[in-house]
Coordinates of C-alpha atoms and ligand atoms in Angstrom, one line a residue:
X1 CA -19.3 49.1 -18.5
X2 CA -20.4 49.8 -14.9
X3 CA -18.5 51.9 -12.4
X4 CA -15.4 50.4 -10.9
X5 CA -15.6 49.2 -7.3
X6 CA -13.4 47.3 -4.9
X7 CA -14.8 43.9 -4.1
X8 CA -16.0 43.3 -0.6
X9 CA -13.7 41.4 1.8
X10 CA -15.8 38.2 2.1
X11 CA -15.9 37.9 -1.7
X12 CA -12.1 38.5 -1.9
X13 CA -11.5 35.7 0.6
X14 CA -13.7 33.3 -1.2
X15 CA -11.9 34.0 -4.5
X16 CA -8.5 33.6 -2.8
X17 CA -9.7 30.4 -1.1
X18 CA -10.8 29.0 -4.5
X19 CA -7.2 29.3 -5.7
X20 CA -5.7 27.4 -2.8
X21 CA -8.5 25.0 -1.8
X22 CA -10.1 22.9 -4.5
X23 CA -11.1 19.9 -2.5
X24 CA -10.7 18.1 0.9
X25 CA -7.3 16.8 -0.2
X26 CA -6.0 20.4 -0.6
X27 CA -7.0 21.3 3.0
X28 CA -5.1 18.2 4.2
X29 CA -2.0 19.2 2.1
X30 CA -1.9 22.7 3.6
X31 CA -2.5 21.6 7.1
X32 CA 0.0 18.7 7.2
X33 CA 2.6 20.9 5.6
X34 CA 2.1 23.3 8.5
X35 CA 2.5 20.4 10.9
X36 CA 5.8 19.4 9.3
X37 CA 7.1 23.0 9.4
X38 CA 6.2 22.9 13.1
X39 CA 8.6 19.9 13.5
X40 CA 5.9 17.5 14.5
X41 CA 6.8 13.9 15.2
X42 CA 3.3 12.4 15.1
X43 CA 0.4 13.3 12.8
X44 CA -3.1 12.1 13.3
X45 CA -5.7 12.7 10.6
X46 CA -9.3 11.7 11.1
X47 CA -11.9 12.3 8.4
X48 CA -15.5 11.7 7.8
X49 CA -17.4 11.7 4.5
X50 CA -14.0 11.7 2.6
X51 CA -13.3 15.0 4.2
X52 CA -16.5 16.7 3.0
X53 CA -18.1 16.2 6.4
X54 CA -15.1 16.8 8.7
X55 CA -11.3 16.8 8.8
X56 CA -9.4 16.8 12.1
X57 CA -5.6 17.0 12.1
X58 CA -3.7 16.8 15.3
X59 CA 0.1 17.3 15.6
X60 CA 2.7 17.4 18.4
X61 CA 4.7 20.2 16.9
X62 CA 5.9 23.5 18.4
X63 CA 2.4 24.9 18.7
X64 CA 1.2 28.5 18.3
X65 CA 1.4 31.3 20.9
X66 CA -2.1 32.4 22.2
X67 CA -1.4 36.0 21.1
X68 CA -0.9 34.8 17.5
X69 CA -4.1 32.8 17.4
X70 CA -6.1 35.4 15.6
X71 CA -3.3 36.8 13.5
X72 CA -2.6 33.5 11.7
X73 CA -6.0 33.7 10.0
X74 CA -5.2 37.1 8.4
X75 CA -4.2 37.0 4.7
X76 CA -0.4 36.8 4.2
X77 CA 0.2 36.2 7.9
X78 CA 3.2 33.9 8.2
X79 CA 6.0 33.1 10.6
X80 CA 8.1 31.7 7.8
X81 CA 9.5 34.6 5.8
X82 CA 10.3 38.2 6.8
X83 CA 11.7 39.8 3.7
X84 CA 12.1 39.2 0.0
X85 CA 15.5 37.6 0.3
X86 CA 14.1 34.9 2.5
X87 CA 12.3 33.6 -0.6
X88 CA 15.6 32.3 -2.0
X89 CA 16.5 30.3 1.1
X90 CA 13.1 29.0 2.0
X91 CA 13.3 25.6 3.7
X92 CA 9.8 25.3 4.9
X93 CA 7.0 23.8 2.8
X94 CA 4.6 26.8 2.8
X95 CA 5.4 30.5 3.1
X96 CA 2.6 32.6 1.6
X97 CA 0.5 32.8 4.7
X98 CA -2.7 32.0 2.8
X99 CA -3.7 28.6 3.8
X100 CA -5.4 29.2 7.2
X101 CA -7.0 32.4 5.9
X102 CA -8.4 30.5 2.9
X103 CA -9.6 27.4 4.7
X104 CA -11.3 29.5 7.5
X105 CA -13.1 31.5 4.8
X106 CA -15.0 28.5 3.4
X107 CA -15.6 26.3 6.4
X108 CA -16.4 26.0 10.1
X109 CA -13.0 25.8 11.7
X110 CA -11.8 25.2 15.3
X111 CA -8.1 25.5 16.1
X112 CA -6.6 24.5 19.4
X113 CA -3.0 25.0 20.2
X114 CA -0.4 25.1 22.9
X115 CA 3.0 26.5 22.2
X116 CA 6.0 24.5 23.6
X117 CA 7.0 27.5 25.8
X118 CA 3.6 28.1 27.2
X119 CA 1.5 26.5 30.0
X120 CA -1.9 27.3 28.4
X121 CA -3.7 26.1 25.4
X122 CA -6.2 28.3 23.6
X123 CA -9.0 27.5 21.2
X124 CA -10.4 29.7 18.5
X125 CA -13.6 29.0 16.5
X126 CA -14.3 30.7 13.2
X127 CA -17.1 30.3 10.7
X128 CA -16.8 31.6 7.1
X129 CA -13.8 33.6 8.3
X130 CA -15.6 35.3 11.2
X131 CA -14.4 34.8 14.7
X132 CA -17.1 33.1 16.9
X133 CA -15.2 32.5 20.1
X134 CA -11.7 32.3 21.7
X135 CA -11.0 30.9 25.1
X136 CA -8.4 28.8 27.1
X137 CA -8.7 25.0 27.2
X138 CA -6.6 22.0 28.3
X139 CA -4.3 20.4 25.8
X140 CA -0.8 19.1 25.5
X141 CA 1.8 20.7 23.3
X142 CA 0.9 20.9 19.6
X143 CA -2.0 22.0 17.4
X144 CA -5.3 20.5 16.6
X145 CA -7.5 21.8 13.7
X146 CA -11.0 20.6 13.1
X147 CA -12.7 21.6 9.8
X148 CA -16.4 21.0 9.3
X149 CA -18.8 21.8 6.5
X150 CA -16.1 22.5 3.9
X151 CA -17.5 24.8 1.1
X152 CA -20.7 25.4 3.1
X153 CA -20.8 29.0 1.8
X154 CA -19.5 28.3 -1.7
X155 CA -22.0 25.8 -3.1
X156 CA -20.6 26.0 -6.6
X157 CA -17.3 24.6 -5.3
X158 CA -19.1 21.9 -3.4
X159 CA -20.9 20.8 -6.5
X160 CA -17.6 20.1 -8.2
X161 CA -16.5 17.6 -5.7
X162 CA -16.3 14.1 -6.9
X163 CA -17.5 10.8 -5.4
X164 CA -16.4 9.9 -1.9
X165 CA -14.1 7.2 -3.3
X166 CA -12.4 9.7 -5.6
X167 CA -12.0 12.3 -2.8
X168 CA -10.6 9.7 -0.4
X169 CA -8.2 8.5 -3.1
X170 CA -7.0 12.1 -3.6
X171 CA -6.5 12.4 0.2
X172 CA -4.4 9.2 0.3
X173 CA -2.5 10.4 -2.9
X174 CA -1.8 13.7 -1.1
X175 CA -0.5 12.1 2.1
X176 CA 1.6 9.3 0.6
X177 CA 4.5 11.3 -0.8
X178 CA 5.0 13.0 2.6
X179 CA 5.1 9.7 4.4
X180 CA 8.0 8.8 2.1
X181 CA 9.6 12.2 2.7
X182 CA 9.5 11.9 6.5
X183 CA 10.1 8.3 7.5
X184 CA 10.8 9.4 11.1
X185 CA 7.3 10.9 11.5
X186 CA 4.3 8.7 12.6
X187 CA 1.3 8.9 10.4
X188 CA -2.3 7.9 11.1
X189 CA -5.3 8.4 8.8
X190 CA -8.7 7.2 9.7
X191 CA -12.0 7.5 7.8
X192 CA -15.1 7.1 10.0
X193 CA -12.7 5.6 12.6
X194 CA -11.5 3.0 10.1
X195 CA -7.7 2.9 9.9
X196 CA -6.4 3.7 6.4
X197 CA -2.8 4.6 7.0
X198 CA -1.0 3.4 10.1
X199 CA 2.7 4.1 10.0
X200 CA 5.0 3.9 13.0
X201 CA 8.4 5.5 12.8
X202 CA 10.5 3.8 10.2
X203 CA 14.2 3.3 10.7
X204 CA 15.0 3.9 7.0
X205 CA 13.4 5.5 4.0
X206 CA 13.4 2.2 2.2
X207 CA 11.5 0.5 5.1
X208 CA 8.9 3.3 5.0
X209 CA 8.5 3.0 1.3
X210 CA 8.0 -0.7 1.5
X211 CA 5.5 -0.3 4.4
X212 CA 3.4 2.5 3.0
X213 CA 3.2 1.1 -0.6
X214 CA 3.1 -2.5 0.7
X215 CA 6.0 -3.5 -1.6
X216 CA 8.7 -6.0 -1.0
X217 CA 11.9 -4.0 -0.1
X218 CA 14.0 -6.7 -1.8
X219 CA 12.5 -5.5 -5.1
X220 CA 13.7 -2.0 -4.6
X221 CA 17.2 -0.8 -5.5
X222 CA 18.5 2.1 -3.5
X223 CA 21.4 4.1 -5.0
X224 CA 24.1 5.9 -3.0
X225 CA 23.8 9.6 -2.8
X226 CA 25.3 10.8 -6.0
X227 CA 27.0 14.2 -6.0
X228 CA 26.9 16.0 -9.4
X229 CA 28.5 19.2 -8.2
X230 CA 28.8 21.2 -5.0
X231 CA 25.2 22.1 -5.0
X232 CA 23.5 19.1 -6.6
X233 CA 22.9 15.7 -5.1
X234 CA 20.7 12.8 -6.3
X235 CA 19.4 9.7 -4.7
X236 CA 17.2 7.2 -6.4
X237 CA 14.9 4.3 -5.3
X238 CA 14.0 2.1 -8.2
X239 CA 11.8 -0.9 -8.4
X240 CA 13.1 -3.9 -10.2
X241 CA 11.3 -6.0 -12.8
X242 CA 9.1 -7.7 -10.1
X243 CA 7.1 -4.5 -9.4
X244 CA 4.8 -3.8 -12.3
X245 CA 1.9 -1.4 -12.2
X246 CA -0.8 -0.6 -14.7
X247 CA -0.5 3.1 -13.8
X248 CA 2.1 5.6 -12.8
X249 CA 0.6 5.6 -9.3
X250 CA 3.8 4.8 -7.5
X251 CA 6.2 7.4 -8.8
X252 CA 7.5 10.2 -6.7
X253 CA 9.8 13.1 -7.3
X254 CA 11.1 15.3 -4.5
X255 CA 13.1 18.5 -5.0
X256 CA 14.7 20.0 -1.9
X257 CA 12.5 17.9 0.3
X258 CA 9.3 18.9 -1.4
X259 CA 7.0 16.5 -3.3
X260 CA 6.8 17.9 -6.8
X261 CA 5.8 16.9 -10.3
X262 CA 8.1 17.3 -13.2
X263 CA 7.0 15.8 -16.5
X264 CA 10.4 15.7 -18.1
X265 CA 12.0 13.8 -15.2
X266 CA 9.1 11.4 -15.1
X267 CA 9.2 10.8 -18.8
X268 CA 12.9 10.0 -18.8
X269 CA 12.8 7.7 -15.8
X270 CA 9.9 5.8 -17.4
X271 CA 11.9 5.6 -20.6
X272 CA 14.8 4.1 -18.8
X273 CA 12.4 1.3 -17.6
X274 CA 11.7 0.4 -21.2
X275 CA 14.9 -1.6 -21.0
X276 CA 13.3 -4.0 -18.6
X277 CA 9.5 -3.5 -18.7
X278 CA 7.0 -4.0 -21.5
X279 CA 5.0 -1.1 -22.9
X280 CA 2.2 0.3 -20.8
X281 CA 3.7 -1.2 -17.6
X282 CA 5.0 1.2 -15.0
X283 CA 7.5 0.9 -12.1
X284 CA 7.7 2.4 -8.7
X285 CA 10.4 5.0 -8.2
X286 CA 11.2 7.8 -5.8
X287 CA 13.8 10.4 -6.9
X288 CA 15.3 12.8 -4.4
X289 CA 17.0 15.9 -5.9
X290 CA 18.8 18.4 -3.8
X291 CA 19.8 21.6 -5.7
X292 CA 20.8 25.1 -4.8
X293 CA 17.7 27.1 -4.0
X294 CA 18.4 29.7 -6.7
X295 CA 18.2 26.9 -9.2
X296 CA 14.5 26.4 -8.9
X297 CA 11.7 28.8 -9.8
X298 CA 10.2 29.8 -6.4
X299 CA 7.4 31.8 -8.0
X300 CA 5.3 28.8 -8.7
X301 CA 1.8 28.8 -7.4
X302 CA 1.5 27.0 -4.1
X303 CA -1.1 24.5 -5.3
X304 CA 0.8 23.7 -8.5
X305 CA 3.2 20.9 -7.7
X306 CA 5.0 21.2 -11.1
X307 CA 8.4 22.6 -10.4
X308 CA 10.8 24.2 -12.8
X309 CA 14.5 23.6 -12.5
X310 CA 16.8 25.9 -14.2
X311 CA 19.4 24.2 -16.5
X312 CA 17.7 20.9 -15.8
X313 CA 19.5 19.2 -18.8
X314 CA 22.4 17.9 -16.8
X315 CA 20.2 16.6 -13.9
X316 CA 17.8 14.8 -16.3
X317 CA 20.7 13.3 -18.2
X318 CA 22.3 12.0 -15.1
X319 CA 19.0 10.6 -13.7
X320 CA 18.4 8.8 -16.9
X321 CA 21.8 7.2 -17.2
X322 CA 21.9 6.3 -13.4
X323 CA 18.5 4.6 -13.8
X324 CA 19.5 2.7 -16.9
X325 CA 22.7 1.6 -15.5
X326 CA 21.2 0.3 -12.3
X327 CA 18.2 -1.3 -13.9
X328 CA 20.3 -3.2 -16.4
X329 CA 22.9 -4.2 -13.8
X330 CA 20.5 -5.4 -11.1
X331 CA 17.4 -6.4 -13.0
X332 CA 16.8 -9.2 -15.4
X333 CA 16.9 -7.9 -19.0
X334 CA 13.8 -7.7 -21.0
X335 CA 13.8 -10.7 -23.3
X336 CA 11.9 -10.2 -26.5
X337 CA 9.3 -7.8 -27.9
X338 CA 6.2 -9.0 -26.1
X339 CA 3.1 -6.8 -26.4
X340 CA 0.4 -8.0 -24.0
X341 CA 2.8 -10.5 -22.4
X342 CA 6.0 -10.1 -20.5
X343 CA 8.3 -13.0 -20.4
X344 CA 11.0 -13.4 -17.8
X345 CA 13.6 -16.1 -17.4
X346 CA 11.3 -18.0 -15.1
X347 CA 8.3 -17.5 -17.3
X348 CA 9.3 -18.2 -20.9
X349 CA 6.7 -18.0 -23.6
X350 CA 4.9 -21.3 -24.0
X351 CA 2.3 -22.2 -26.4
X352 CA 0.6 -24.9 -24.4
X353 CA -1.1 -22.5 -21.9
X354 CA -4.7 -21.5 -21.5
X355 CA -5.4 -20.2 -25.0
X356 CA -4.6 -23.5 -26.6
X357 CA -8.1 -24.7 -27.3
X358 CA -9.1 -21.7 -29.3
X359 CA -5.6 -20.4 -30.1
X360 CA -2.7 -21.4 -32.3
X361 CA -1.0 -24.7 -31.8
X362 CA 2.6 -25.7 -32.2
X363 CA 3.4 -27.5 -35.4
X364 CA 0.4 -26.5 -37.5
X365 CA -0.2 -26.8 -41.1
X366 CA -0.5 -23.5 -42.9
X367 CA -4.2 -24.2 -43.4
X368 CA -4.7 -24.5 -39.6
X369 CA -2.7 -21.4 -39.1
X370 CA -4.6 -19.4 -41.6
X371 CA -7.9 -20.4 -39.9
X372 CA -6.6 -19.3 -36.6
X373 CA -5.2 -16.1 -38.0
X374 CA -8.6 -15.3 -39.4
X375 CA -9.9 -15.6 -35.8
X376 CA -7.1 -13.3 -34.8
X377 CA -8.0 -10.7 -37.3
X378 CA -11.6 -10.7 -36.0
X379 CA -10.5 -10.1 -32.5
X380 CA -7.5 -7.9 -32.7
X381 CA -7.6 -4.2 -32.0
X382 CA -4.9 -3.2 -34.5
X383 CA -5.0 0.4 -33.3
X384 CA -3.7 -0.5 -29.9
X385 CA -0.1 -1.5 -29.2
X386 CA 1.9 -3.1 -31.9
X387 CA 1.0 -6.7 -31.4
X388 CA 1.9 -7.0 -35.0
X389 CA 4.9 -5.2 -36.3
X390 CA 6.0 -4.5 -39.8
X391 CA 9.4 -4.7 -41.2
X392 CA 10.8 -2.9 -44.2
X393 CA 8.5 -0.2 -45.5
X394 CA 5.7 0.6 -43.2
X395 CA 4.0 3.3 -45.2
X396 CA 0.8 2.1 -46.7
X397 CA -2.6 3.4 -47.4
X398 CA -4.2 0.2 -46.1
X399 CA -4.9 -0.4 -42.5
X400 CA -2.8 -3.0 -40.8
X401 CA -5.9 -5.2 -40.4
X402 CA -6.7 -5.0 -44.1
X403 CA -3.1 -5.8 -45.0
X404 CA -3.1 -8.8 -42.7
X405 CA -6.3 -10.1 -44.3
X406 CA -4.8 -10.0 -47.7
X407 CA -1.4 -11.2 -46.6
X408 CA 0.0 -14.6 -47.5
X409 CA 1.3 -16.9 -44.7
X410 CA 5.0 -17.7 -45.4
X411 CA 6.2 -19.5 -42.4
X412 CA 7.1 -19.8 -38.7
X413 CA 10.2 -19.0 -36.8
X414 CA 11.4 -20.7 -33.6
X415 CA 7.8 -21.7 -32.9
X416 CA 7.3 -18.1 -31.8
X417 CA 6.7 -15.9 -34.8
X418 CA 4.5 -16.2 -37.8
X419 CA 5.5 -14.5 -41.0
X420 CA 3.2 -13.0 -43.6
X421 CA 4.0 -11.4 -46.8
X422 CA 2.0 -8.4 -47.8
X423 CA 2.6 -6.5 -51.0
X424 CA 5.6 -4.4 -49.8
X425 CA 5.9 -5.5 -46.2
X426 CA 6.9 -8.4 -44.1
X427 CA 4.4 -8.9 -41.2
X428 CA 5.5 -10.7 -38.1
X429 CA 3.1 -11.9 -35.5
X430 CA 4.1 -12.9 -32.0
X431 CA 2.2 -16.1 -31.5
X432 CA 2.1 -16.0 -27.8
X433 CA 0.9 -12.4 -27.7
X434 CA -1.7 -13.4 -30.3
X435 CA -2.9 -16.2 -28.1
X436 CA -3.2 -14.0 -25.1
X437 CA -5.2 -11.5 -27.0
X438 CA -7.6 -14.2 -28.2
X439 CA -8.0 -15.5 -24.6
X440 CA -8.6 -12.0 -23.5
X441 CA -11.3 -11.3 -26.1
X442 CA -13.0 -14.6 -25.2
X443 CA -13.0 -13.6 -21.5
X444 CA -14.5 -10.2 -22.2
X445 CA -17.2 -11.8 -24.3
X446 CA -17.9 -14.2 -21.4
X447 CA -18.1 -11.3 -18.9
X448 CA -20.4 -9.3 -21.2
X449 CA -22.8 -12.1 -21.9
X450 CA -23.0 -13.7 -18.5
X451 CA -20.4 -14.7 -15.9
X452 CA -17.1 -16.1 -16.9
X453 CA -16.0 -19.7 -16.1
X454 CA -14.5 -19.7 -12.7
X455 CA -11.4 -21.4 -11.3
X456 CA -11.8 -22.0 -7.5
X457 CA -8.6 -22.1 -5.5
X458 CA -8.0 -24.5 -2.6
X459 CA -5.6 -22.0 -1.0
X460 CA -6.3 -18.4 -1.7
X461 CA -3.7 -16.3 -3.5
X462 CA -2.7 -13.4 -1.2
X463 CA -2.2 -9.9 -2.6
X464 CA -0.4 -7.2 -0.7
X465 CA -2.5 -4.1 -1.3
X466 CA -1.7 -0.4 -1.0
X467 CA -4.1 2.0 0.7
X468 CA -5.4 3.1 -2.7
X469 CA -6.0 -0.4 -3.9
X470 CA -7.9 -1.2 -0.6
X471 CA -10.1 1.8 -1.2
X472 CA -11.0 0.6 -4.7
X473 CA -11.4 -3.0 -3.5
X474 CA -13.8 -1.9 -0.7
X475 CA -16.0 -0.1 -3.2
X476 CA -15.8 -2.6 -6.0
X477 CA -15.7 -6.1 -4.5
X478 CA -19.2 -6.9 -5.8
X479 CA -18.3 -5.8 -9.2
X480 CA -15.1 -7.9 -9.1
X481 CA -17.3 -10.9 -8.2
X482 CA -19.2 -10.4 -11.5
X483 CA -15.9 -10.7 -13.3
X484 CA -15.1 -14.0 -11.6
X485 CA -12.7 -12.6 -8.9
X486 CA -14.0 -13.7 -5.5
X487 CA -12.1 -11.9 -2.8
X488 CA -12.1 -11.3 0.9
X489 CA -9.9 -9.3 3.3
X490 CA -7.1 -11.6 4.7
X491 CA -5.6 -9.0 7.0
X492 CA -5.7 -5.2 7.2
X493 CA -3.6 -4.8 4.0
X494 CA -3.8 -8.2 2.3
X495 CA -6.5 -9.3 -0.1
X496 CA -7.2 -13.0 -0.4
X497 CA -8.3 -14.2 -3.9
X498 CA -10.5 -17.3 -3.8
X499 CA -11.5 -17.7 -7.4
X500 CA -10.7 -16.2 -10.7
X501 CA -11.8 -16.5 -14.3
X502 CA -10.3 -19.7 -15.8
X503 CA -9.0 -17.8 -18.8
X504 CA -6.8 -15.5 -16.7
X505 CA -3.4 -17.0 -16.6
X506 CA -1.9 -14.7 -13.9
X507 CA -4.9 -13.8 -11.7
X508 CA -2.7 -11.8 -9.3
X509 CA -1.6 -9.4 -12.0
X510 CA -5.1 -9.3 -13.4
X511 CA -6.6 -8.4 -10.0
X512 CA -3.9 -5.8 -9.4
X513 CA -4.5 -4.2 -12.7
X514 CA -8.2 -4.0 -12.0
X515 CA -7.6 -2.4 -8.6
X516 CA -5.3 0.3 -10.0
X517 CA -8.2 2.7 -10.7
X518 CA -7.1 6.3 -10.2
X519 CA -10.3 7.0 -8.4
X520 CA -11.6 9.2 -11.3
X521 CA -12.8 6.2 -13.3
X522 CA -15.9 4.6 -11.8
X523 CA -15.7 1.6 -14.1
X524 CA -13.0 -1.1 -14.2
X525 CA -10.7 -0.9 -17.1
X526 CA -11.2 -4.4 -18.4
X527 CA -8.5 -3.8 -21.0
X528 CA -6.1 -3.9 -18.1
X529 CA -6.7 -7.6 -17.7
X530 CA -4.8 -8.1 -20.9
X531 CA -1.7 -6.2 -19.6
X532 CA 1.0 -7.5 -17.5
Ligands
ADP1 P1 2.2 29.7 5.9 O1 2.3 28.2 6.2 O2 2.4 30.0 4.5 O3 3.0 30.5 6.9 P2 -0.5 29.3 6.9 O4 -1.7 30.1 6.7 O5 -0.5 27.9 6.5 O6 0.7 30.1 6.2 O7 -0.1 29.4 8.4 C1 0.1 30.6 9.1 C2 1.0 30.5 10.3 O8 0.3 29.7 11.3 C3 2.3 29.7 10.0 O9 3.3 30.6 9.4 C4 2.6 29.2 11.4 O10 3.3 30.2 12.1 C5 1.3 29.0 12.0 N1 0.8 27.6 12.0 C6 -0.1 27.1 11.2 N2 -0.3 25.8 11.5 C7 0.6 25.4 12.5 C8 0.9 24.2 13.2 N3 0.3 23.1 12.9 N4 1.8 24.3 14.2 C9 2.4 25.5 14.4 N5 2.2 26.6 13.8 C10 1.3 26.6 12.8
MG2 MG1 1.1 26.8 5.5

């Protein structure tokens, strides 16, 4: 072992920065939190190169006194707490005084600010944490921060950055919960001057949610504020059966006005939705929880959004029963077990839809059925969701596929289910789901071999798209064309669909599922075409 030495200051700052700033989105999170803490009413974010090239954030908050302009870049310099006890009543978003110090250490940063009680604005320029200049300038009240060449002196970090689409996605994902949290604040985000988020002040949270996520507010239930005890209040916004997402990308939890993640709460709300949504389909929700400050663990790391609530049992229990009660009361109930297909009152399962030519027909003889089921066995992925379910004893050494192959067809019920007898089990197949699966497999084969058969539309189908969906669309429209989805932009947040693969029964849902990439996946998830 070598002799012990204290690390040099610039290395310490880079290590500290690495903990707080992982990517452009983390810079934006820290800076916009500062702007909210400064009581800004308008927030303007302009980026280039998905934030890798430059990030500029301008607010109209209280501003910073010129004499503090150098101090704010020192480690643990903060105006938000003074002593240990403040930690337990902290209302601001950040308080560790590390963000500006960290960002400055790994970028080229220019900050300009004018405090509301001051006539003069000042500008400071730092590079790699070193002050380059400080001088007075002209500016109205507020703060503007310009960050260029992020990670210029930490190339290893820079290398870990993902594609521009992914980083841009992360940025939108970071900003979105705050737009829901602060409906009264105006938000603008541009990328190379192209508007991505454009939000005027909203008169209610529900209106803001509808606008930022491009959802129909009539499909969102808003509960009253529910008081559990003196210190605990809950408020829920829950989508009804009409909003169905292939991912959990529209789910938000806020604790004491802070966007957080909490896996248990998320799990239980999604479970409540099983009453109205099919498996693998996710809703929108926003949950607001207000609790006494000493009920949450404040010692969590600033970049970790997972929050720990002490004695969370009662809160989770209430959230789950409030959700279930509201969803069942206001939404249409789920009708039948429908893997790969979700039937509503308006959309009952019919056998005469697209899959008919190669699928199962209504009053078939057992011979025809057995031919078709053979086709079924060939195409089913029996490891995926339970398109086939077994009654009685389910324990068997044989795979389900094998069991089905050996099973004997014994009849049909209600023109909906096929029954098979296998040694010790009764196997039931949902005919409609089976048809959908066959259709889907045919479509995938068509896409893989050449281009699928196309249905051209006389009037385009319009799809309200969220900022994330538009980012994916922008990058993947040529790819979509290969799948048979021909699309153009109808207006700034609506996509027009001009053609779709003939085999897709609900092209709107198919397209939406394809657009619900999380940004990490470069390829479309073709399987999502089968979900709805
Ligand atoms: P923290 O937010 O934890 O205090 P930061 O490093 O993020 O630490 O910021 C340091 C200080 O700089 C803040 O406490 C605040 O006083 C000041 N500050 C930063 N950004 C702004 C802003 N946009 N408007 C007003 N004051 C700001
Ligand atoms: Mg801060």
